[in-house]
């Protein structure tokens, strides 16, 4: 079927056809998802094993599609990035997360919140100004907000990214490098990037028994220490993970062992049950 026109897929591969059809449908439905209030946030705890205290929550986006049910961000974020819908979606997410964080604070619970920010937001007008406007509107302490960015963004205009990150940090907001160690390596740029922490990708946590992977984590932790960066391990699912990571000197962990992403109504109970 090679060489067939764009509209003649699905000739020999049914699975591929289904995927294409689903993608087109999601692309179309993304247009009204925000307006129709189909998005909501889940919150996953981060735990500091050294102080034995909650270190904050990461906000994770969900799309409740009217017909297809809950759709994973792993599926719809790449589509939203392609179509540009990611910009209004991220703005909504950031504001929602800040509102939630403020709500917790007003109840007497101080939990920092982190929000995933796509590279596309750095290509729009003045991300720092937008972040500042949300913080002011919500009256949230900037120290309680953290933005998670990914390594791939440094492939773009590094000077410009550095400037934008500096403006955001000048507000008092923290920056974390997500999925560190996967994809495009930014190690050569780490000393130039104004960031506060690294999030070790879950692939490393899953491979702790492999001596070569342990060596890499060890090196990353040493480097981070020298650069005064905190390290958060992702995908922590077991006692063994915690023991190995602690031995290697990692103090903050996130993963199913501590808690899966939960709805905001369930956060209070989780916090109560996990007070040490
Ligand atoms: P991420 O930022 O690396 O988020 C962590 C993902 O790993 C989450 O999946 C979380 O549910 C999952 N996870 C956490 N702990 C464990 C664990 O112990 N084991 C396993 N197997 N998985 C774990 P989720 O919520 O499906 O999000 C997937 C990705 O979608 C995120 O990866 C992030 O890249 C993206 N994403 C999520 N929310 C947003 C958002 O608001 N904006 C943007 N731009 N991207 C988002
Ligand atoms: Ca993240
Ligand atoms: Ca991650
Ligand atoms: Ca990831």
XYZ file of N, CA and C in Angstrom, residues 70-230:
483
model
N -12.334 8.925 30.141
C -11.145 9.674 30.547
C -9.960 9.339 29.635
N -9.365 10.356 29.090
C -8.245 10.167 28.163
C -6.949 10.654 28.813
N -5.907 9.848 28.652
C -4.615 10.156 29.268
C -3.925 11.343 28.591
N -3.243 12.165 29.389
C -2.510 13.286 28.793
C -1.416 12.798 27.843
N -0.910 11.584 28.101
C 0.114 11.043 27.202
C -0.431 10.958 25.775
N -1.755 10.786 25.649
C -2.352 10.721 24.318
C -2.753 12.094 23.780
N -3.390 12.925 24.624
C -3.928 14.159 24.040
C -2.993 15.366 24.090
N -2.007 15.353 24.999
C -1.096 16.512 25.041
C -0.314 16.671 23.720
N 0.250 15.580 23.173
C 0.951 15.747 21.888
C 0.040 16.300 20.791
N -1.227 15.898 20.803
C -2.168 16.413 19.801
C -2.427 17.899 20.056
N -2.634 18.235 21.325
C -2.885 19.640 21.684
C -1.671 20.515 21.356
N -0.476 19.917 21.449
C 0.729 20.682 21.107
C 0.776 20.948 19.610
N 0.378 19.948 18.827
C 0.363 20.097 17.366
C -0.637 21.157 16.931
N -1.823 21.127 17.526
C -2.890 22.017 17.075
C -2.815 23.404 17.693
N -2.014 23.549 18.763
C -1.917 24.840 19.416
C -2.886 24.988 20.581
N -3.787 24.019 20.742
C -4.729 24.083 21.868
C -4.022 24.025 23.209
N -2.792 23.566 23.197
C -2.033 23.438 24.441
C -1.907 24.789 25.164
N -1.916 25.879 24.405
C -1.720 27.187 25.042
C -2.886 27.561 25.972
N -4.127 27.628 25.460
C -5.215 27.911 26.403
C -5.390 26.824 27.466
N -5.113 25.571 27.115
C -5.259 24.481 28.089
C -4.265 24.672 29.245
N -3.028 24.999 28.921
C -2.022 25.188 29.976
C -2.349 26.396 30.844
N -2.869 27.443 30.196
C -3.236 28.629 30.985
C -4.321 28.271 31.994
N -5.287 27.488 31.531
C -6.368 27.056 32.421
C -5.787 26.195 33.558
N -4.915 25.250 33.183
C -4.314 24.333 34.159
C -3.544 25.097 35.239
N -2.755 26.047 34.804
C -1.950 26.830 35.743
C -2.840 27.581 36.729
N -3.893 28.190 36.211
C -4.784 28.946 37.087
C -5.526 28.007 38.054
N -6.011 26.898 37.526
C -6.709 25.908 38.347
C -5.822 25.400 39.480
N -4.580 25.069 39.129
C -3.630 24.539 40.108
C -3.340 25.582 41.187
N -3.218 26.837 40.781
C -2.955 27.908 41.750
C -4.164 28.105 42.669
N -5.358 28.039 42.101
C -6.577 28.178 42.901
C -6.647 27.059 43.949
N -6.329 25.840 43.514
C -6.343 24.689 44.426
C -5.323 24.863 45.557
N -4.149 25.302 45.181
C -3.076 25.497 46.153
C -3.478 26.561 47.191
N -4.100 27.621 46.710
C -4.574 28.689 47.590
C -5.657 28.164 48.546
N -6.533 27.312 48.013
C -7.586 26.709 48.820
C -6.992 25.886 49.970
N -5.986 25.085 49.648
C -5.327 24.297 50.687
C -4.743 25.216 51.751
N -4.090 26.264 51.272
C -3.430 27.186 52.193
C -4.442 27.836 53.129
N -5.599 28.187 52.586
C -6.616 28.829 53.409
C -7.184 27.885 54.465
N -7.061 26.577 54.189
C -7.504 25.584 55.168
C -6.391 25.264 56.161
N -5.239 25.929 55.969
C -4.131 25.725 56.892
C -3.127 24.676 56.455
N -3.282 24.158 55.238
C -2.329 23.180 54.721
C -1.467 23.825 53.646
N -0.169 23.894 53.914
C 0.717 24.494 52.920
C 1.338 23.383 52.075
N 0.848 23.210 50.851
C 1.432 22.233 49.941
C 1.841 22.937 48.653
N 3.142 22.979 48.378
C 3.547 23.543 47.083
C 2.933 22.727 45.945
N 2.716 23.396 44.807
C 2.104 22.720 43.665
C 3.015 22.858 42.447
N 3.135 21.790 41.668
C 3.895 21.937 40.423
C 3.006 21.661 39.224
N 3.288 22.374 38.145
C 2.473 22.337 36.935
C 3.382 22.066 35.727
N 2.953 21.169 34.859
C 3.722 20.857 33.645
C 3.508 21.929 32.587
N 4.602 22.451 32.059
C 4.507 23.521 31.072
C 5.161 23.083 29.761
N 4.353 23.041 28.718
C 4.865 22.649 27.399
C 5.733 23.759 26.803
N 6.691 23.355 25.998
C 7.582 24.299 25.321
C 6.795 25.348 24.536
N 5.634 24.949 24.050
C 4.828 25.882 23.247
C 4.518 27.173 24.004
N 4.431 27.083 25.319
C 4.109 28.273 26.116
C 5.246 29.284 26.113
N 6.465 28.771 25.897
C 7.619 29.669 25.853
C 7.710 30.367 24.502
N 6.933 29.857 23.551
C 6.945 30.454 22.218
C 5.805 31.445 22.045
N 4.994 31.587 23.097
C 3.922 32.576 23.019
C 4.407 33.845 23.697
N 3.517 34.789 23.811
C 3.916 36.065 24.388
C 4.147 35.965 25.895
N 5.353 36.323 26.331
C 5.644 36.572 27.742
C 4.982 35.646 28.759
N 5.524 34.459 28.870
C 5.016 33.492 29.837
C 5.122 34.037 31.267
N 6.246 34.710 31.565
C 6.444 35.243 32.918
C 5.326 36.209 33.305
N 4.914 37.055 32.352
C 3.835 38.012 32.642
C 2.536 37.284 32.941
N 2.309 36.212 32.182
C 1.082 35.456 32.424
C 1.103 34.803 33.809
N 2.240 34.195 34.136
C 2.371 33.547 35.453
C 2.139 34.580 36.554
N 2.740 35.738 36.382
C 2.575 36.795 37.382
C 1.114 37.218 37.523
N 0.419 37.329 36.382
C -0.984 37.764 36.446
C -1.844 36.729 37.178
N -1.534 35.447 36.970
C -2.296 34.404 37.669
C -2.016 34.471 39.176
N -0.744 34.600 39.537
C -0.376 34.664 40.958
C -1.087 35.831 41.648
N -1.171 36.963 40.935
C -1.815 38.142 41.518
C -3.317 37.945 41.649
N -3.895 37.402 40.590
C -5.344 37.175 40.587
C -5.745 36.223 41.722
N -4.975 35.146 41.876
C -5.295 34.129 42.870
C -4.764 34.513 44.257
N -3.894 35.511 44.278
C -3.201 35.922 45.512
C -2.461 34.745 46.144
N -1.671 34.085 45.307
C -0.899 32.940 45.778
C 0.559 33.332 45.974
N 1.133 32.845 47.068
C 2.546 33.047 47.339
C 3.359 32.361 46.230
N 4.165 33.109 45.467
C 4.914 32.526 44.339
C 5.798 31.350 44.752
N 6.235 31.357 46.014
C 7.086 30.271 46.503
C 6.384 28.925 46.513
N 5.058 28.956 46.431
C 4.310 27.697 46.455
C 4.130 27.109 45.059
N 4.571 27.852 44.045
C 4.391 27.368 42.675
C 5.713 26.925 42.059
N 5.628 25.796 41.347
C 6.787 25.296 40.613
C 6.349 24.931 39.202
N 7.157 25.258 38.222
C 6.852 24.862 36.844
C 7.775 23.735 36.429
N 7.216 22.692 35.828
C 8.029 21.579 35.325
C 8.187 21.724 33.815
N 9.435 21.799 33.399
C 9.722 21.921 31.969
C 10.492 20.672 31.535
N 10.599 20.439 30.234
C 11.338 19.246 29.806
C 12.627 19.617 29.082
N 13.507 18.634 29.039
C 14.820 18.846 28.445
C 14.779 19.308 27.000
N 13.778 18.798 26.266
C 13.761 19.052 24.826
C 13.669 20.545 24.496
N 13.185 21.331 25.469
C 13.022 22.745 25.164
C 14.338 23.473 24.932
N 15.425 22.920 25.458
C 16.696 23.613 25.263
C 17.197 23.466 23.828
N 16.474 22.648 23.043
C 16.806 22.546 21.622
C 16.425 23.831 20.904
N 15.537 24.586 21.529
C 15.109 25.821 20.907
C 16.112 26.916 21.258
N 15.737 28.139 21.125
C 16.631 29.253 21.370
C 17.031 29.299 22.861
N 18.229 28.807 23.156
C 18.644 28.682 24.555
C 18.683 30.030 25.266
N 19.245 31.029 24.583
C 19.345 32.360 25.188
C 17.969 32.855 25.624
N 17.018 32.672 24.715
C 15.672 33.151 24.976
C 15.043 32.378 26.141
N 15.233 31.055 26.144
C 14.683 30.233 27.223
C 15.286 30.658 28.568
N 16.599 30.864 28.573
C 17.271 31.270 29.811
C 16.683 32.584 30.327
N 16.495 33.528 29.413
C 15.925 34.827 29.810
C 14.527 34.658 30.406
N 13.726 33.855 29.736
C 12.352 33.657 30.220
C 12.330 32.954 31.580
N 13.209 31.960 31.724
C 13.260 31.253 33.006
C 13.710 32.202 34.116
N 14.650 33.081 33.777
C 15.111 34.051 34.781
C 13.963 34.957 35.239
N 13.161 35.421 34.271
C 12.032 36.294 34.632
C 11.039 35.562 35.519
N 10.824 34.282 35.219
C 9.871 33.511 36.025
C 10.415 33.300 37.429
N 11.706 32.983 37.509
C 12.306 32.767 38.827
C 12.382 34.056 39.639
N 12.499 35.171 38.937
C 12.542 36.462 39.631
C 11.226 36.724 40.368
N 10.160 36.072 39.922
C 8.868 36.204 40.613
C 8.862 35.430 41.921
N 9.813 34.485 42.041
C 9.850 33.628 43.223
C 9.342 32.224 42.937
N 8.998 31.984 41.671
C 8.486 30.678 41.247
C 9.668 29.743 40.976
N 9.520 28.467 41.335
C 10.605 27.512 41.120
C 10.476 26.802 39.774
N 11.608 26.335 39.278
C 11.631 25.621 37.997
C 12.270 24.246 38.183
N 11.610 23.238 37.621
C 12.126 21.884 37.714
C 12.263 21.285 36.319
N 13.348 20.551 36.095
C 13.552 19.894 34.797
C 12.977 18.486 34.868
N 11.904 18.277 34.120
C 11.162 17.009 34.162
C 11.830 15.944 33.296
N 11.547 14.683 33.581
C 12.010 13.553 32.755
C 13.503 13.603 32.502
N 14.255 14.071 33.482
C 15.677 14.260 33.251
C 16.361 12.932 32.940
N 17.225 12.960 31.934
C 17.970 11.761 31.574
C 17.388 11.016 30.386
N 16.234 11.469 29.908
C 15.656 10.832 28.725
C 15.744 11.812 27.565
N 15.518 11.329 26.397
C 15.449 12.217 25.242
C 16.715 13.009 25.040
N 16.556 14.250 24.721
C 17.681 15.107 24.415
C 18.402 15.445 25.687
N 19.658 15.179 25.721
C 20.357 15.463 26.957
C 20.761 16.920 27.032
N 20.486 17.497 28.186
C 20.795 18.905 28.371
C 21.943 19.071 29.356
N 22.655 17.978 29.603
C 23.722 18.023 30.604
C 24.710 19.155 30.345
N 25.056 19.346 29.081
C 26.022 20.382 28.728
C 25.520 21.787 29.025
N 24.207 21.912 29.220
C 23.628 23.240 29.436
C 23.204 23.464 30.879
N 23.306 22.404 31.673
C 22.742 22.479 33.025
C 23.253 23.656 33.841
N 24.531 23.971 33.689
C 25.083 25.068 34.487
C 24.584 26.421 34.010
N 23.994 26.447 32.811
C 23.496 27.731 32.290
C 22.011 27.924 32.548
N 21.319 26.829 32.780
C 19.869 26.927 32.952
C 19.504 27.325 34.385
N 18.720 28.396 34.525
C 18.326 28.816 35.868
C 17.190 27.928 36.397
N 17.556 26.810 36.983
C 16.545 25.887 37.508
C 16.854 25.517 38.958
N 15.864 24.930 39.631
C 16.008 24.588 41.041
C 16.170 23.096 41.284
N 15.581 22.282 40.391
C 15.634 20.846 40.635
C 15.536 20.019 39.360
N 15.885 18.750 39.503
C 15.782 17.786 38.415
C 14.810 16.703 38.830
N 14.000 16.242 37.900
C 13.176 15.074 38.171
C 13.735 13.905 37.366
N 14.246 12.935 38.108
C 14.835 11.746 37.487
C 13.724 10.928 36.861
N 13.833 10.645 35.586
C 12.765 9.909 34.923
C 12.557 8.539 35.543
N 11.322 8.097 35.456
C 10.921 6.829 36.037
C 11.696 5.627 35.465
N 12.223 5.758 34.260
C 13.038 4.693 33.663
C 14.215 4.335 34.566
N 14.809 5.328 35.186
C 15.962 5.076 36.071
C 15.528 4.332 37.328
N 14.429 4.804 37.903
C 13.927 4.161 39.122
C 13.629 2.683 38.862
N 13.111 2.410 37.672
C 12.763 1.034 37.332
C 13.956 0.144 37.059
N 15.121 0.755 36.905
C 16.308 0.010 36.509
C 17.410 0.075 37.545
N 17.010 0.265 38.788
C 18.016 0.465 39.837
C 18.901 -0.751 40.083
N 18.407 -1.953 39.719
C 19.211 -3.158 39.969
C 20.323 -3.286 38.937
N 20.158 -2.614 37.810
C 21.197 -2.677 36.785
C 22.375 -1.805 37.218
N 23.568 -2.403 37.407
C 24.706 -1.643 37.920
C 25.031 -0.399 37.082
N 24.930 -0.520 35.760
C 25.280 0.630 34.929
C 24.284 1.772 35.127
N 23.008 1.432 35.341
C 22.005 2.478 35.568
C 22.229 3.143 36.935
N 22.574 2.328 37.909
C 22.890 2.879 39.235
C 24.037 3.865 39.140
N 25.029 3.490 38.322
C 26.193 4.371 38.147
C 25.765 5.711 37.552
N 24.833 5.658 36.627
C 24.359 6.902 35.999
C 23.612 7.758 37.024
N 22.731 7.124 37.788
C 21.990 7.880 38.807
C 22.955 8.494 39.816
N 23.928 7.689 40.201
C 24.926 8.167 41.141
C 25.621 9.425 40.605
N 26.003 9.368 39.341
C 26.681 10.506 38.714
C 25.761 11.717 38.620
N 24.493 11.471 38.284
C 23.535 12.578 38.186
C 23.367 13.250 39.553
N 23.278 12.429 40.608
C 23.089 12.986 41.951
C 24.301 13.799 42.402
N 25.503 13.298 42.067
C 26.721 14.043 42.408
C 26.759 15.381 41.685
N 26.447 15.320 40.396
C 26.447 16.530 39.585
C 25.420 17.526 40.121
N 24.234 17.026 40.436
C 23.170 17.887 40.946
C 23.603 18.560 42.245
N 24.257 17.787 43.088
C 24.697 18.342 44.359
C 25.676 19.495 44.140
N 26.601 19.271 43.225
C 27.580 20.310 42.922
C 26.964 21.541 42.297
N 25.863 21.345 41.580
C 25.187 22.479 40.948
C 24.082 23.035 41.860
N 24.007 22.524 43.097
C 22.992 22.944 44.072
C 21.575 22.744 43.562
N 21.366 21.620 42.902
C 20.017 21.298 42.419
C 19.448 20.165 43.268
N 18.155 20.264 43.578
C 17.490 19.152 44.260
C 17.141 18.090 43.227
